CSV table of C-alpha atoms in Angstrom, one decimal:
chain,number,residue,atom,x,y,z
A,562,MET,CA,-11.8,-4.5,21.7
A,563,THR,CA,-9.9,-2.0,19.6
A,564,THR,CA,-7.5,0.4,21.3
A,565,THR,CA,-7.0,3.8,19.8
A,566,ALA,CA,-3.4,5.0,19.8
A,567,PRO,CA,-3.0,8.4,21.4
A,568,PRO,CA,-1.8,11.2,19.2
A,569,VAL,CA,1.9,12.0,19.5
A,570,ASP,CA,2.6,14.7,22.0
A,571,SER,CA,5.3,15.4,24.6
A,572,ARG,CA,3.8,13.0,27.1
A,573,VAL,CA,3.7,10.0,24.7
A,574,ILE,CA,7.2,10.7,23.5
A,575,GLY,CA,8.4,11.1,27.1
A,576,LEU,CA,6.8,7.8,28.2
A,577,ALA,CA,8.4,6.0,25.3
A,578,HIS,CA,11.8,7.6,26.0
A,579,TYR,CA,11.8,6.9,29.8
A,580,ALA,CA,10.7,3.3,29.3
A,581,ALA,CA,13.4,2.7,26.7
A,582,ARG,CA,16.0,4.5,28.8
A,583,ALA,CA,15.1,2.4,31.9
A,584,VAL,CA,15.6,-0.7,29.8
A,585,LEU,CA,18.9,0.6,28.5
A,586,GLU,CA,20.2,1.6,32.0
A,587,ARG,CA,19.5,-2.0,33.2
A,588,VAL,CA,21.4,-3.4,30.2
A,589,LEU,CA,24.3,-1.0,30.8
A,590,ALA,CA,24.6,-1.5,34.6
A,591,PRO,CA,26.5,-4.8,34.4
A,592,HIS,CA,29.0,-3.1,32.2
A,593,GLY,CA,29.7,-0.5,34.8
A,594,ILE,CA,28.4,2.5,32.9
A,595,ASP,CA,25.2,4.6,32.9
A,596,PHE,CA,23.3,6.2,30.0
A,597,LEU,CA,25.2,9.4,29.9
A,598,GLN,CA,28.6,7.6,30.1
A,599,SER,CA,27.5,5.3,27.3
A,600,VAL,CA,26.7,8.4,25.1
A,601,ALA,CA,30.2,9.9,25.8
A,602,LEU,CA,31.9,6.5,25.4
A,603,ARG,CA,30.3,5.8,22.1
A,604,LEU,CA,31.4,9.2,20.8
A,605,VAL,CA,35.0,8.5,21.8
A,606,VAL,CA,35.1,5.0,20.6
A,607,THR,CA,33.6,5.8,17.2
A,608,ALA,CA,35.9,8.8,16.6
A,609,ASP,CA,38.8,8.5,14.1
A,610,GLY,CA,41.3,9.3,16.8
A,611,PRO,CA,41.6,11.4,20.0
A,612,VAL,CA,38.8,13.9,20.6
A,613,GLU,CA,38.9,17.3,22.2
A,614,ARG,CA,37.4,17.2,25.7
A,615,ALA,CA,35.5,20.5,25.1
A,616,GLY,CA,34.2,19.2,21.8
A,617,LEU,CA,33.1,15.9,23.3
A,618,ALA,CA,31.3,17.7,26.1
A,619,ALA,CA,29.5,19.9,23.6
A,620,GLU,CA,28.4,16.8,21.6
A,621,VAL,CA,27.1,15.1,24.7
A,622,MET,CA,25.3,18.4,25.7
A,623,GLY,CA,23.8,18.7,22.3
A,624,ALA,CA,22.7,15.1,22.0
A,625,VAL,CA,21.0,14.7,25.4
A,626,LYS,CA,20.5,18.2,26.6
A,627,VAL,CA,22.6,18.1,29.8
A,628,THR,CA,24.8,20.7,31.3
A,629,GLU,CA,28.5,20.9,30.6
A,630,ALA,CA,29.2,19.9,34.2
A,631,ASP,CA,27.1,16.7,33.7
A,632,ALA,CA,28.9,15.9,30.4
A,633,LEU,CA,32.3,16.5,32.0
A,634,ARG,CA,31.3,14.3,35.1
A,635,ALA,CA,30.5,11.5,32.7
A,636,LEU,CA,33.8,11.9,31.0
A,637,GLU,CA,35.6,12.0,34.4
A,638,ALA,CA,33.8,8.7,35.4
A,639,LEU,CA,34.9,7.1,32.2
A,640,THR,CA,38.5,8.2,32.8
A,641,ALA,CA,38.4,7.0,36.4
A,642,ALA,CA,37.2,3.6,35.2
A,643,GLY,CA,40.0,3.4,32.7
A,644,LEU,CA,37.7,3.4,29.7
A,645,VAL,CA,39.1,6.6,28.2
A,646,SER,CA,42.5,8.1,28.8
A,647,ALA,CA,44.1,11.5,28.4
A,648,ASP,CA,45.9,12.1,25.1
A,649,GLY,CA,47.7,15.4,25.7
A,650,PRO,CA,46.4,18.3,27.8
A,651,SER,CA,43.0,18.6,26.1
A,652,ARG,CA,42.1,15.4,24.3
A,653,VAL,CA,41.0,11.9,25.3
A,654,ARG,CA,41.0,8.6,23.5
A,655,ALA,CA,39.3,5.2,24.1
A,656,THR,CA,41.3,2.6,25.8
A,657,ASP,CA,41.2,-1.1,24.9
A,658,ALA,CA,39.0,-1.6,28.0
A,659,GLY,CA,36.7,1.2,26.8
A,660,ARG,CA,36.3,-0.4,23.3
A,661,GLU,CA,35.6,-3.7,25.0
A,662,VAL,CA,32.9,-2.2,27.2
A,663,HIS,CA,31.3,-0.4,24.3
A,664,ALA,CA,31.3,-3.6,22.2
A,665,ALA,CA,29.9,-5.7,25.0
A,666,ALA,CA,27.2,-3.1,25.9
A,667,SER,CA,26.2,-2.8,22.2
A,668,ALA,CA,26.0,-6.5,21.9
A,669,ALA,CA,23.8,-6.8,25.0
A,670,THR,CA,21.6,-4.0,23.7
A,671,ALA,CA,21.0,-5.4,20.2
A,672,PRO,CA,18.7,-8.3,21.2
A,673,VAL,CA,16.7,-6.1,23.5
A,674,ALA,CA,16.2,-3.5,20.8
A,675,ALA,CA,15.2,-6.2,18.4
A,676,ARG,CA,12.5,-7.4,20.8
A,677,ILE,CA,11.2,-3.8,21.4
A,678,TYR,CA,11.0,-3.0,17.7
A,679,ALA,CA,9.7,-6.5,16.6
A,680,GLY,CA,6.6,-6.3,14.5
A,681,ILE,CA,6.8,-2.6,13.8
A,682,SER,CA,6.9,-2.2,10.0
A,683,ASP,CA,9.7,-0.4,8.3
A,684,ALA,CA,7.1,2.1,7.0
A,685,ASP,CA,5.9,2.9,10.5
A,686,ARG,CA,9.4,3.2,11.7
A,687,ALA,CA,10.3,5.6,8.8
A,688,VAL,CA,7.2,7.8,9.5
A,689,THR,CA,8.0,7.8,13.2
A,690,GLY,CA,11.6,8.7,12.5
A,691,ARG,CA,10.6,11.6,10.3
A,692,VAL,CA,8.1,13.0,12.9
A,693,LEU,CA,10.5,12.7,15.8
A,694,ALA,CA,13.3,14.3,13.8
A,695,LEU,CA,11.1,17.2,13.0
A,696,ILE,CA,10.0,17.5,16.7
A,697,THR,CA,13.7,17.4,17.7
A,698,GLU,CA,14.6,20.1,15.2
A,699,ARG,CA,11.8,22.4,16.4
A,700,ALA,CA,12.6,21.7,20.1
A,701,ASP,CA,16.3,22.5,19.5
A,702,ALA,CA,15.2,25.8,17.7
A,703,GLU,CA,13.1,26.6,20.7
A,704,LEU,CA,15.9,25.9,23.1
A,705,ALA,CA,18.2,28.2,21.0
A,706,VAL,CA,15.6,31.0,21.3
A,707,GLN,CA,15.3,30.5,25.0
A,708,ASP,CA,19.1,30.5,25.5
A,709,ALA,CA,19.3,33.7,23.5
A,710,ARG,CA,16.7,35.4,25.7
A,711,ASN,CA,18.6,34.2,28.8
A,712,VAL,CA,21.8,35.7,27.5
A,713,GLU,CA,20.1,39.0,26.6
A,714,SER,CA,18.5,39.2,30.1
A,715,ASN,CA,21.8,38.7,31.7
A,716,ILE,CA,23.5,41.6,29.9
């Protein structure tokens, strides 16, 4: 019996995203962080030094399409857990504990990702990457148009 793959659409992408995110959330839970916190922590850990809180919130918002309040809550949770610390009035930096959690969570995620992607050819992954990048670009453009309309209607 041959199964025909469904054509890519928002539902197919969403199902893949939510399945992968559920796996990631379970891998992250023993490390005391959730998905949004892991996004923010990665940005702080991989920065070349302290990062501006506002810039970090903007990066998180842009990456995962959450509100500023959600991004700042994730940062506050990381601060409360001692994974990031203030560096002056408007910047944060990763603590040693934050770097350790990031490294441990990344190490725990790697074999899971390897199992998920096992057997998918490099060519298929490259095509999928190009298609998803284009969809992301177009969706981001649509969000910008909608945001502009909302600003205009509030004037």
